[in-house]
Coordinates of C-alpha atoms and ligand atoms in Angstrom, one line a residue:
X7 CA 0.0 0.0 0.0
X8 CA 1.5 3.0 -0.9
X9 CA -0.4 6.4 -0.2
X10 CA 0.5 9.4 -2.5
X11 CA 0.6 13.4 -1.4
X12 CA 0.4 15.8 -4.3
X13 CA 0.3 19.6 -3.3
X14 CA -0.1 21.9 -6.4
X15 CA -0.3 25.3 -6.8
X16 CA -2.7 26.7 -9.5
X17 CA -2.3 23.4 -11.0
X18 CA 1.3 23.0 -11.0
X19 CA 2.6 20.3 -8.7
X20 CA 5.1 22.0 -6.0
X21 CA 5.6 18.9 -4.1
X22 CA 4.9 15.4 -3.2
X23 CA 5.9 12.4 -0.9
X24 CA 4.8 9.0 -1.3
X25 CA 4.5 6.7 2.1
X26 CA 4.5 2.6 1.9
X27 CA 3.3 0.6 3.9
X28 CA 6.6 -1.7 5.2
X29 CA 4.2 -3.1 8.3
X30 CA 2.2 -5.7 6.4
X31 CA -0.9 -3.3 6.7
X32 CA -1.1 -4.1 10.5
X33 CA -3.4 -1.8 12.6
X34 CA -0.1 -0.4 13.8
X35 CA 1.8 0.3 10.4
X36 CA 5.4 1.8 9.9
X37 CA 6.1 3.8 7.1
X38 CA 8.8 4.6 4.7
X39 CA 8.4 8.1 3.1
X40 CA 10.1 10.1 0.6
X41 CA 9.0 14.0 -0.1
X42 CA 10.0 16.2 -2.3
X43 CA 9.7 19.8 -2.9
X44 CA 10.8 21.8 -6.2
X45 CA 12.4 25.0 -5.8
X46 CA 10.6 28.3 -5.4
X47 CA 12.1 32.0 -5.0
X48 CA 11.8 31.1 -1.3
X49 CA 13.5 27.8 -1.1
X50 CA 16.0 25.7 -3.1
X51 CA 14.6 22.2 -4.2
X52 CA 14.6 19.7 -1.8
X53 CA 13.9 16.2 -0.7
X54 CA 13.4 14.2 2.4
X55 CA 13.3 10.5 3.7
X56 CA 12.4 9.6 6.9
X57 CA 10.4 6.6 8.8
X58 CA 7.0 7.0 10.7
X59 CA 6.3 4.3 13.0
X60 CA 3.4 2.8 15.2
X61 CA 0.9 4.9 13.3
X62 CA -2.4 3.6 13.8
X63 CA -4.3 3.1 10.7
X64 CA -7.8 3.0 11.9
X65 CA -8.5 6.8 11.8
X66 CA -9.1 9.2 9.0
X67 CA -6.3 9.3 6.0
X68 CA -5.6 12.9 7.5
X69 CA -4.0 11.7 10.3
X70 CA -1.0 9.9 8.1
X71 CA -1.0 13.3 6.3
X72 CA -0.4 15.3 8.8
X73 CA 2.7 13.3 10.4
X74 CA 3.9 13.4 6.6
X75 CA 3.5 17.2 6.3
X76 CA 5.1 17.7 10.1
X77 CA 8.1 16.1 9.0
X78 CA 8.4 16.3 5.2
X79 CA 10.0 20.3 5.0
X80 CA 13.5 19.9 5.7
X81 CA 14.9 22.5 7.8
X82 CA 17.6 24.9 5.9
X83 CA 20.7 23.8 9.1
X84 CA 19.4 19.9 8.4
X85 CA 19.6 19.8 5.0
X86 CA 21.2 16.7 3.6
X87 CA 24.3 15.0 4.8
X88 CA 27.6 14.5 2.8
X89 CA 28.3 11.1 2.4
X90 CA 30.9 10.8 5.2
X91 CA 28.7 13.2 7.7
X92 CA 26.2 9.7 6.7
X93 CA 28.8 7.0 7.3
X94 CA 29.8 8.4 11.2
X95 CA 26.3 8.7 12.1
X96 CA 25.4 5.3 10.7
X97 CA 28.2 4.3 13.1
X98 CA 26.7 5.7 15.7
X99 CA 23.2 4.4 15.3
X100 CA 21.5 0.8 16.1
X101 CA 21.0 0.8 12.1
X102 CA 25.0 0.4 11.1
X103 CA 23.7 2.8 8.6
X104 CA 22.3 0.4 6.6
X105 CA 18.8 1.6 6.6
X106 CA 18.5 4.2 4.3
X107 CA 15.3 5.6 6.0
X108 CA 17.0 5.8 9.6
X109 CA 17.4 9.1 10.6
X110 CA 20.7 8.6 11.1
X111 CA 21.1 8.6 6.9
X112 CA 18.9 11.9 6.9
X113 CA 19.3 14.1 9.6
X114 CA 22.1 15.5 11.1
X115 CA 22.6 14.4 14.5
X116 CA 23.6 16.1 17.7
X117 CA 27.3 15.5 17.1
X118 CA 27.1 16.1 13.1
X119 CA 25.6 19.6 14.3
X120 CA 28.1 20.3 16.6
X121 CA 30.7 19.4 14.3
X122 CA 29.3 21.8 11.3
X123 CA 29.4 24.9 14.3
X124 CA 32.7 24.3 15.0
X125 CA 33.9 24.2 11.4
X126 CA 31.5 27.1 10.2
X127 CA 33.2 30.8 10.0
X128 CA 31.4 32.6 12.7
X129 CA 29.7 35.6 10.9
X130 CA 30.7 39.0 13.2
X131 CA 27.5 40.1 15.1
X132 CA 26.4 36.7 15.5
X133 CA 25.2 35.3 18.6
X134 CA 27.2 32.4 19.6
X135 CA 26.4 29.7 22.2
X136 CA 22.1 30.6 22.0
X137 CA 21.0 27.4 19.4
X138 CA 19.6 24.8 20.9
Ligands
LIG4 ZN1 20.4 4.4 11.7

């Protein structure tokens, strides 16, 4: 079972993310999810894979949507990993990194984020020590 997202504007599609079923349909049901976005004068294009898990299927379709459309924007400091900022995190995770839906393959982690700070040129005026 796969369930499909399209979001169009004036007819154009801007985006979509496609959720299977990886739970056997089971009243319970864990998802793998791809989204994607194309770019706008706002934002660049983008895409997104992540897992949602234990969601209860006996409720309206909404419900799937919205957990899709909580988690399908990726945040500009989260974009993507490079492929080695993927292979330490995968070393760090109970997923060895091979699940390419762990978050661990997605989203930069605590450490990943720490390490970006500390290699980032600190912009004068900025405020350091404030995020998270
Ligand atoms: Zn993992």
């Amino acid at each position: 079972m796969a369930l499909e997202i399209i979001v169009s504007l004036n007819g154009r599609p801007i985006a979509a993310a496609c959720a299977v079923n990886i739970s056997d349909l089971a009243k319970l049901s864990d998802y793998k999810v791809t989204a994607f976005e194309t770019a706008s004068s706002f934002t660049p294009a983008a895409s997104n894979t992540f897992k949602i898990e234990a969601h209860d299927r006996e409720q309206s379709c909404w419900a799937l949507v919205e957990k899709i459309a909580s988690r399908a924007k990726v945040h500009p400091e989260e974009q993507g990993l490079s492929r080695d900022e993927a292979l330490a995190q995968g070393k760090r995770c109970g997923c060895r990194g091979a699940d390419d839906y762990c978050e661990c393959q997605n989203v930069p982690d605590a450490i990943t984020r720490a390490d970006r700070r500390a290699t980032r040129p600190v912009l004068a005026g900025q405020d350091e020590g404030s995020s998270e």
